[in-house]
């Protein structure tokens, strides 16, 4: 079945109420911390209070003697018994050498490298006992100079493998060709940008419970994770050296991830190993302060960007130089974020013929940095869309006009940074956004704001993202150390109900509803008759999990492939029952019919016949109706959109209020509009939070985290936002069977530059030329005072 036929099926495009919400709203969800196993003990990690120090000694004798304490493990206890945490993406530097890949120990081996680094694991009967014992572990440190700023000359080395603290220098593009274009350009716009570091702050903090069964020599790990099969693969094959089939990883209900729960963390490995040493289950749950210190952070880029244009504002070449902070160690996918997922998106929606991107990645004495909602795509969009609006202002053009002059209009389109866009309609998206935002009334609204003593500004952002990272062979050639396919299994039961097993993982996306809609629409059965199982390596064949807005386009496509097999076999059974040839059977709306006749039988009868094969051609058809399929995409999908933000700024206080926000997206085929709207709302909130409020700050001298709690790190609240105006257009993806593109990260990608462009537009009359995120009242006020001075 093709994407166009799929989109016409009854039930596709309907806002079916989420099936999973009943258990969540009634408190019946089961998260990792809710699980209690017999004989379970509690774990607490002793963490480094220093950003950079040598460990002279660890005295755990007092802690071990305290009531209820089962064990205290340090780096010395695990040395030689396991490897360090792996990085899942190898980047090759411009000199042809592989990136610097220093060890990432599960527990510190002689040195700590950021505040929160793992020093020891304490296991006790109760959490209170474990906490008391952790405080009794005496660690003697020799404090070393902390390195917080990237590329600081003469800075102390974090790792012997990287004496200058540089992990790699990477580039894409033709430098000579780009430089030649710049030399002849009519106008060049330049911009320096900082993309602020963020702390993920999912509603549910990270948690894990590890247990060991001595009788079967098997481990079970319950963990708040987005991709349990990848967690198991990395932990068994690269760290612990265990047979994969002896480890079961279960990710039950997960309360948000946003990328921060993709990775293999030290806590997961340490608990799994310790559960065998103590022959008992061990639980660890992070508190919020611990999460601030130890969860992988996001963003943290410093960039200089330049655009060369002709006299009419046509883009001729783009030149970008970025320094990316990787933190103290390489996290699972950290190295791909500022390269493969960032630089390749800097063409945006525009026909810029030449692009050069150079990236230096650095180790610092800060928490590791990895993928956070969008992962490279928000960083690229922020650079490009801030630069494009600056180009418009310098050329005397409206923000929408300069974008229209440079939009790609012919597809497929090969960008100069490796990607090929299969489809899109950026002109229509822009037109729809302008209409929905009522841009024609902007000047009147601006005058009304002036009358109140406020400055109003409008900001545009026309983003594009690449979702469903693929295909595996190309990604492998670019350094990926894992496949990027997905698996789906369809199990039809004798009564005609269906269980779907998917390698994708739901932690707020609504897979139990949307995946059920796909199956119900294909088979013509009620959505209520379809259950979706995910998050358990013991039940699902295999899968790569959920990240990069891949679930419906990759996981859903695998389900469609399995459904193709179900339909093909079911037609053979129906042909036998109706005494017709296989080629004469048609299937639609849950019924099998014989072409040109009135013969028909329902799907349920075929399902029953598959399992009760009386009068059944067993020599031609085996019983049962259960099929599995794997799907490896041939290309990325490319959601795109235009966002328009209007703000009011109080010059006296620097306070920014978002008055209007319009988002028009092209997500291809939409399965459930309500679920999509919820995803866009969530993304907008996170993106606007970054633009106006959130900022992770380390002390530049000591490396101490200064924003280590909600008292210092500002998260957005409902009263920070207007009523969003949303709409979509549809240009179906051309290479997956659903025509879908992905929607989970779009809001977080497109919104930050729209907000900052609007703030800068409002402040232009006051002489403010630039401003970094977050546009907090103090920053805005200081920018206004500096401009006046």
PDB file of N, CA and C in Angstrom, residues 219-285:
ATOM      1  N   UNK A 219      20.404 -11.400  34.041  1.00  0.00           N
ATOM      2  CA  UNK A 219      20.223 -10.084  34.643  1.00  0.00           C
ATOM      3  C   UNK A 219      18.935  -9.467  34.096  1.00  0.00           C
ATOM      4  N   UNK A 220      18.270  -8.667  34.923  1.00  0.00           N
ATOM      5  CA  UNK A 220      17.159  -7.848  34.464  1.00  0.00           C
ATOM      6  C   UNK A 220      17.399  -6.421  34.939  1.00  0.00           C
ATOM      7  N   UNK A 221      17.294  -5.480  34.008  1.00  0.00           N
ATOM      8  CA  UNK A 221      17.477  -4.071  34.340  1.00  0.00           C
ATOM      9  C   UNK A 221      16.205  -3.311  33.982  1.00  0.00           C
ATOM     10  N   UNK A 222      15.524  -2.796  34.988  1.00  0.00           N
ATOM     11  CA  UNK A 222      14.431  -1.850  34.771  1.00  0.00           C
ATOM     12  C   UNK A 222      15.049  -0.459  34.745  1.00  0.00           C
ATOM     13  N   UNK A 223      14.741   0.319  33.718  1.00  0.00           N
ATOM     14  CA  UNK A 223      15.436   1.598  33.590  1.00  0.00           C
ATOM     15  C   UNK A 223      14.567   2.603  32.841  1.00  0.00           C
ATOM     16  N   UNK A 224      14.639   3.842  33.269  1.00  0.00           N
ATOM     17  CA  UNK A 224      13.954   4.934  32.576  1.00  0.00           C
ATOM     18  C   UNK A 224      14.795   5.300  31.359  1.00  0.00           C
ATOM     19  N   UNK A 225      14.463   4.697  30.228  1.00  0.00           N
ATOM     20  CA  UNK A 225      15.314   4.791  29.047  1.00  0.00           C
ATOM     21  C   UNK A 225      14.459   4.826  27.788  1.00  0.00           C
ATOM     22  N   UNK A 226      14.984   5.469  26.741  1.00  0.00           N
ATOM     23  CA  UNK A 226      14.239   5.625  25.494  1.00  0.00           C
ATOM     24  C   UNK A 226      14.475   4.504  24.486  1.00  0.00           C
ATOM     25  N   UNK A 227      15.534   3.730  24.678  1.00  0.00           N
ATOM     26  CA  UNK A 227      15.843   2.669  23.712  1.00  0.00           C
ATOM     27  C   UNK A 227      16.491   1.482  24.412  1.00  0.00           C
ATOM     28  N   UNK A 228      15.667   0.622  25.015  1.00  0.00           N
ATOM     29  CA  UNK A 228      16.204  -0.477  25.826  1.00  0.00           C
ATOM     30  C   UNK A 228      17.101  -1.447  25.074  1.00  0.00           C
ATOM     31  N   UNK A 229      16.820  -1.720  23.797  1.00  0.00           N
ATOM     32  CA  UNK A 229      17.691  -2.640  23.060  1.00  0.00           C
ATOM     33  C   UNK A 229      19.090  -2.055  22.870  1.00  0.00           C
ATOM     34  N   UNK A 230      19.183  -0.760  22.595  1.00  0.00           N
ATOM     35  CA  UNK A 230      20.494  -0.125  22.443  1.00  0.00           C
ATOM     36  C   UNK A 230      21.218  -0.105  23.785  1.00  0.00           C
ATOM     37  N   UNK A 231      20.485   0.174  24.857  1.00  0.00           N
ATOM     38  CA  UNK A 231      21.076   0.126  26.198  1.00  0.00           C
ATOM     39  C   UNK A 231      21.688  -1.248  26.450  1.00  0.00           C
ATOM     40  N   UNK A 232      20.934  -2.297  26.142  1.00  0.00           N
ATOM     41  CA  UNK A 232      21.430  -3.652  26.366  1.00  0.00           C
ATOM     42  C   UNK A 232      22.640  -3.946  25.487  1.00  0.00           C
ATOM     43  N   UNK A 233      22.569  -3.570  24.220  1.00  0.00           N
ATOM     44  CA  UNK A 233      23.670  -3.844  23.301  1.00  0.00           C
ATOM     45  C   UNK A 233      24.957  -3.174  23.763  1.00  0.00           C
ATOM     46  N   UNK A 234      24.883  -1.898  24.116  1.00  0.00           N
ATOM     47  CA  UNK A 234      26.082  -1.179  24.537  1.00  0.00           C
ATOM     48  C   UNK A 234      26.638  -1.744  25.838  1.00  0.00           C
ATOM     49  N   UNK A 235      25.750  -2.056  26.779  1.00  0.00           N
ATOM     50  CA  UNK A 235      26.195  -2.525  28.084  1.00  0.00           C
ATOM     51  C   UNK A 235      26.808  -3.916  28.010  1.00  0.00           C
ATOM     52  N   UNK A 236      26.194  -4.807  27.238  1.00  0.00           N
ATOM     53  CA  UNK A 236      26.699  -6.183  27.187  1.00  0.00           C
ATOM     54  C   UNK A 236      27.922  -6.305  26.290  1.00  0.00           C
ATOM     55  N   UNK A 237      27.854  -5.739  25.097  1.00  0.00           N
ATOM     56  CA  UNK A 237      28.920  -5.942  24.108  1.00  0.00           C
ATOM     57  C   UNK A 237      30.156  -5.099  24.385  1.00  0.00           C
ATOM     58  N   UNK A 238      29.948  -3.881  24.909  1.00  0.00           N
ATOM     59  CA  UNK A 238      31.071  -2.949  25.011  1.00  0.00           C
ATOM     60  C   UNK A 238      31.603  -2.762  26.429  1.00  0.00           C
ATOM     61  N   UNK A 239      30.763  -2.967  27.443  1.00  0.00           N
ATOM     62  CA  UNK A 239      31.181  -2.637  28.802  1.00  0.00           C
ATOM     63  C   UNK A 239      31.377  -3.883  29.669  1.00  0.00           C
ATOM     64  N   UNK A 240      30.334  -4.681  29.834  1.00  0.00           N
ATOM     65  CA  UNK A 240      30.391  -5.796  30.767  1.00  0.00           C
ATOM     66  C   UNK A 240      30.818  -7.118  30.129  1.00  0.00           C
ATOM     67  N   UNK A 241      30.756  -7.199  28.803  1.00  0.00           N
ATOM     68  CA  UNK A 241      31.164  -8.424  28.134  1.00  0.00           C
ATOM     69  C   UNK A 241      30.274  -9.604  28.444  1.00  0.00           C
ATOM     70  N   UNK A 242      28.967  -9.353  28.576  1.00  0.00           N
ATOM     71  CA  UNK A 242      28.010 -10.415  28.892  1.00  0.00           C
ATOM     72  C   UNK A 242      27.327 -10.905  27.618  1.00  0.00           C
ATOM     73  N   UNK A 243      26.882 -12.159  27.598  1.00  0.00           N
ATOM     74  CA  UNK A 243      26.049 -12.611  26.472  1.00  0.00           C
ATOM     75  C   UNK A 243      24.749 -11.793  26.444  1.00  0.00           C
ATOM     76  N   UNK A 244      24.421 -11.277  25.291  1.00  0.00           N
ATOM     77  CA  UNK A 244      23.278 -10.362  25.215  1.00  0.00           C
ATOM     78  C   UNK A 244      21.979 -11.028  25.662  1.00  0.00           C
ATOM     79  N   UNK A 245      21.816 -12.320  25.354  1.00  0.00           N
ATOM     80  CA  UNK A 245      20.565 -12.993  25.684  1.00  0.00           C
ATOM     81  C   UNK A 245      20.423 -13.239  27.179  1.00  0.00           C
ATOM     82  N   UNK A 246      21.504 -12.982  27.940  1.00  0.00           N
ATOM     83  CA  UNK A 246      21.435 -13.160  29.387  1.00  0.00           C
ATOM     84  C   UNK A 246      21.045 -11.863  30.108  1.00  0.00           C
ATOM     85  N   UNK A 247      20.783 -10.821  29.358  1.00  0.00           N
ATOM     86  CA  UNK A 247      20.406  -9.534  29.956  1.00  0.00           C
ATOM     87  C   UNK A 247      19.074  -9.085  29.366  1.00  0.00           C
ATOM     88  N   UNK A 248      18.125  -8.808  30.221  1.00  0.00           N
ATOM     89  CA  UNK A 248      16.829  -8.282  29.805  1.00  0.00           C
ATOM     90  C   UNK A 248      16.702  -6.848  30.302  1.00  0.00           C
ATOM     91  N   UNK A 249      16.427  -5.925  29.398  1.00  0.00           N
ATOM     92  CA  UNK A 249      16.244  -4.526  29.765  1.00  0.00           C
ATOM     93  C   UNK A 249      14.782  -4.158  29.547  1.00  0.00           C
ATOM     94  N   UNK A 250      14.169  -3.624  30.599  1.00  0.00           N
ATOM     95  CA  UNK A 250      12.761  -3.237  30.547  1.00  0.00           C
ATOM     96  C   UNK A 250      12.656  -1.747  30.860  1.00  0.00           C
ATOM     97  N   UNK A 251      12.118  -1.011  29.917  1.00  0.00           N
ATOM     98  CA  UNK A 251      11.819   0.402  30.144  1.00  0.00           C
ATOM     99  C   UNK A 251      10.302   0.518  30.291  1.00  0.00           C
ATOM    100  N   UNK A 252       9.798   0.585  31.510  1.00  0.00           N
ATOM    101  CA  UNK A 252       8.342   0.648  31.704  1.00  0.00           C
ATOM    102  C   UNK A 252       7.822   2.029  31.329  1.00  0.00           C
ATOM    103  N   UNK A 253       6.773   2.496  31.954  1.00  0.00           N
ATOM    104  CA  UNK A 253       6.337   3.866  31.676  1.00  0.00           C
ATOM    105  C   UNK A 253       7.479   4.821  32.000  1.00  0.00           C
ATOM    106  N   UNK A 254       7.741   5.741  31.094  1.00  0.00           N
ATOM    107  CA  UNK A 254       8.841   6.694  31.247  1.00  0.00           C
ATOM    108  C   UNK A 254       8.265   8.104  31.157  1.00  0.00           C
ATOM    109  N   UNK A 255       8.547   8.897  32.166  1.00  0.00           N
ATOM    110  CA  UNK A 255       7.968  10.241  32.247  1.00  0.00           C
ATOM    111  C   UNK A 255       8.798  11.295  31.556  1.00  0.00           C
ATOM    112  N   UNK A 256       8.869  11.204  30.239  1.00  0.00           N
ATOM    113  CA  UNK A 256       9.615  12.179  29.454  1.00  0.00           C
ATOM    114  C   UNK A 256      11.073  11.796  29.310  1.00  0.00           C
ATOM    115  N   UNK A 257      11.653  12.166  28.184  1.00  0.00           N
ATOM    116  CA  UNK A 257      13.058  11.856  27.944  1.00  0.00           C
ATOM    117  C   UNK A 257      13.790  13.017  27.297  1.00  0.00           C
ATOM    118  N   UNK A 258      13.248  13.515  26.156  1.00  0.00           N
ATOM    119  CA  UNK A 258      13.820  14.658  25.435  1.00  0.00           C
ATOM    120  C   UNK A 258      15.266  14.411  25.023  1.00  0.00           C
ATOM    121  N   UNK A 259      15.637  13.150  24.856  1.00  0.00           N
ATOM    122  CA  UNK A 259      17.008  12.809  24.485  1.00  0.00           C
ATOM    123  C   UNK A 259      17.852  12.386  25.655  1.00  0.00           C
ATOM    124  N   UNK A 260      17.591  12.935  26.843  1.00  0.00           N
ATOM    125  CA  UNK A 260      18.482  12.678  27.978  1.00  0.00           C
ATOM    126  C   UNK A 260      18.413  11.244  28.469  1.00  0.00           C
ATOM    127  N   UNK A 261      17.420  10.470  28.035  1.00  0.00           N
ATOM    128  CA  UNK A 261      17.315   9.071  28.462  1.00  0.00           C
ATOM    129  C   UNK A 261      17.614   8.107  27.306  1.00  0.00           C
ATOM    130  N   UNK A 262      18.300   8.601  26.282  1.00  0.00           N
ATOM    131  CA  UNK A 262      18.767   7.726  25.202  1.00  0.00           C
ATOM    132  C   UNK A 262      19.998   6.947  25.645  1.00  0.00           C
ATOM    133  N   UNK A 263      20.827   7.554  26.454  1.00  0.00           N
ATOM    134  CA  UNK A 263      22.212   7.148  26.589  1.00  0.00           C
ATOM    135  C   UNK A 263      22.407   6.040  27.621  1.00  0.00           C
ATOM    136  N   UNK A 264      23.532   5.343  27.478  1.00  0.00           N
ATOM    137  CA  UNK A 264      23.970   4.401  28.500  1.00  0.00           C
ATOM    138  C   UNK A 264      24.723   5.193  29.563  1.00  0.00           C
ATOM    139  N   UNK A 265      24.201   5.162  30.786  1.00  0.00           N
ATOM    140  CA  UNK A 265      24.796   5.906  31.887  1.00  0.00           C
ATOM    141  C   UNK A 265      25.562   4.967  32.819  1.00  0.00           C
ATOM    142  N   UNK A 266      26.490   5.542  33.557  1.00  0.00           N
ATOM    143  CA  UNK A 266      27.307   4.767  34.489  1.00  0.00           C
ATOM    144  C   UNK A 266      26.455   4.090  35.560  1.00  0.00           C
ATOM    145  N   UNK A 267      25.402   4.764  36.005  1.00  0.00           N
ATOM    146  CA  UNK A 267      24.570   4.197  37.065  1.00  0.00           C
ATOM    147  C   UNK A 267      23.964   2.862  36.634  1.00  0.00           C
ATOM    148  N   UNK A 268      23.508   2.779  35.389  1.00  0.00           N
ATOM    149  CA  UNK A 268      22.878   1.555  34.894  1.00  0.00           C
ATOM    150  C   UNK A 268      23.860   0.386  34.912  1.00  0.00           C
ATOM    151  N   UNK A 269      25.084   0.651  34.491  1.00  0.00           N
ATOM    152  CA  UNK A 269      26.097  -0.397  34.439  1.00  0.00           C
ATOM    153  C   UNK A 269      26.519  -0.810  35.844  1.00  0.00           C
ATOM    154  N   UNK A 270      26.749   0.180  36.687  1.00  0.00           N
ATOM    155  CA  UNK A 270      27.222  -0.111  38.038  1.00  0.00           C
ATOM    156  C   UNK A 270      26.208  -0.958  38.804  1.00  0.00           C
ATOM    157  N   UNK A 271      24.932  -0.635  38.682  1.00  0.00           N
ATOM    158  CA  UNK A 271      23.905  -1.409  39.384  1.00  0.00           C
ATOM    159  C   UNK A 271      23.807  -2.827  38.846  1.00  0.00           C
ATOM    160  N   UNK A 272      23.900  -2.964  37.536  1.00  0.00           N
ATOM    161  CA  UNK A 272      23.815  -4.296  36.934  1.00  0.00           C
ATOM    162  C   UNK A 272      24.958  -5.181  37.428  1.00  0.00           C
ATOM    163  N   UNK A 273      26.165  -4.656  37.427  1.00  0.00           N
ATOM    164  CA  UNK A 273      27.326  -5.409  37.903  1.00  0.00           C
ATOM    165  C   UNK A 273      27.197  -5.734  39.395  1.00  0.00           C
ATOM    166  N   UNK A 274      26.790  -4.738  40.179  1.00  0.00           N
ATOM    167  CA  UNK A 274      26.701  -4.920  41.630  1.00  0.00           C
ATOM    168  C   UNK A 274      25.606  -5.901  42.029  1.00  0.00           C
ATOM    169  N   UNK A 275      24.549  -6.006  41.219  1.00  0.00           N
ATOM    170  CA  UNK A 275      23.452  -6.912  41.573  1.00  0.00           C
ATOM    171  C   UNK A 275      23.929  -8.368  41.622  1.00  0.00           C
ATOM    172  N   UNK A 276      24.915  -8.707  40.806  1.00  0.00           N
ATOM    173  CA  UNK A 276      25.475 -10.056  40.861  1.00  0.00           C
ATOM    174  C   UNK A 276      26.422 -10.206  42.048  1.00  0.00           C
ATOM    175  N   UNK A 277      27.186  -9.157  42.328  1.00  0.00           N
ATOM    176  CA  UNK A 277      28.122  -9.245  43.441  1.00  0.00           C
ATOM    177  C   UNK A 277      27.393  -9.469  44.762  1.00  0.00           C
ATOM    178  N   UNK A 278      26.216  -8.844  44.897  1.00  0.00           N
ATOM    179  CA  UNK A 278      25.460  -8.933  46.145  1.00  0.00           C
ATOM    180  C   UNK A 278      24.299  -9.917  46.060  1.00  0.00           C
ATOM    181  N   UNK A 279      24.042 -10.427  44.851  1.00  0.00           N
ATOM    182  CA  UNK A 279      22.948 -11.377  44.621  1.00  0.00           C
ATOM    183  C   UNK A 279      21.604 -10.848  45.155  1.00  0.00           C
ATOM    184  N   UNK A 280      21.331  -9.593  44.834  1.00  0.00           N
ATOM    185  CA  UNK A 280      20.058  -8.992  45.233  1.00  0.00           C
ATOM    186  C   UNK A 280      19.720  -7.853  44.280  1.00  0.00           C
ATOM    187  N   UNK A 281      18.434  -7.506  44.170  1.00  0.00           N
ATOM    188  CA  UNK A 281      18.060  -6.344  43.351  1.00  0.00           C
ATOM    189  C   UNK A 281      18.525  -5.046  44.019  1.00  0.00           C
ATOM    190  N   UNK A 282      18.913  -4.072  43.192  1.00  0.00           N
ATOM    191  CA  UNK A 282      19.384  -2.776  43.703  1.00  0.00           C
ATOM    192  C   UNK A 282      18.681  -1.668  42.926  1.00  0.00           C
ATOM    193  N   UNK A 283      18.124  -0.727  43.669  1.00  0.00           N
ATOM    194  CA  UNK A 283      17.412   0.403  43.036  1.00  0.00           C
ATOM    195  C   UNK A 283      18.169   1.709  43.280  1.00  0.00           C
ATOM    196  N   UNK A 284      18.201   2.519  42.239  1.00  0.00           N
ATOM    197  CA  UNK A 284      18.703   3.891  42.349  1.00  0.00           C
ATOM    198  C   UNK A 284      17.748   4.824  41.629  1.00  0.00           C
ATOM    199  N   UNK A 285      17.372   5.907  42.271  1.00  0.00           N
ATOM    200  CA  UNK A 285      16.555   6.942  41.637  1.00  0.00           C
ATOM    201  C   UNK A 285      17.203   8.292  41.898  1.00  0.00           C
TER     202      UNK A 285
END
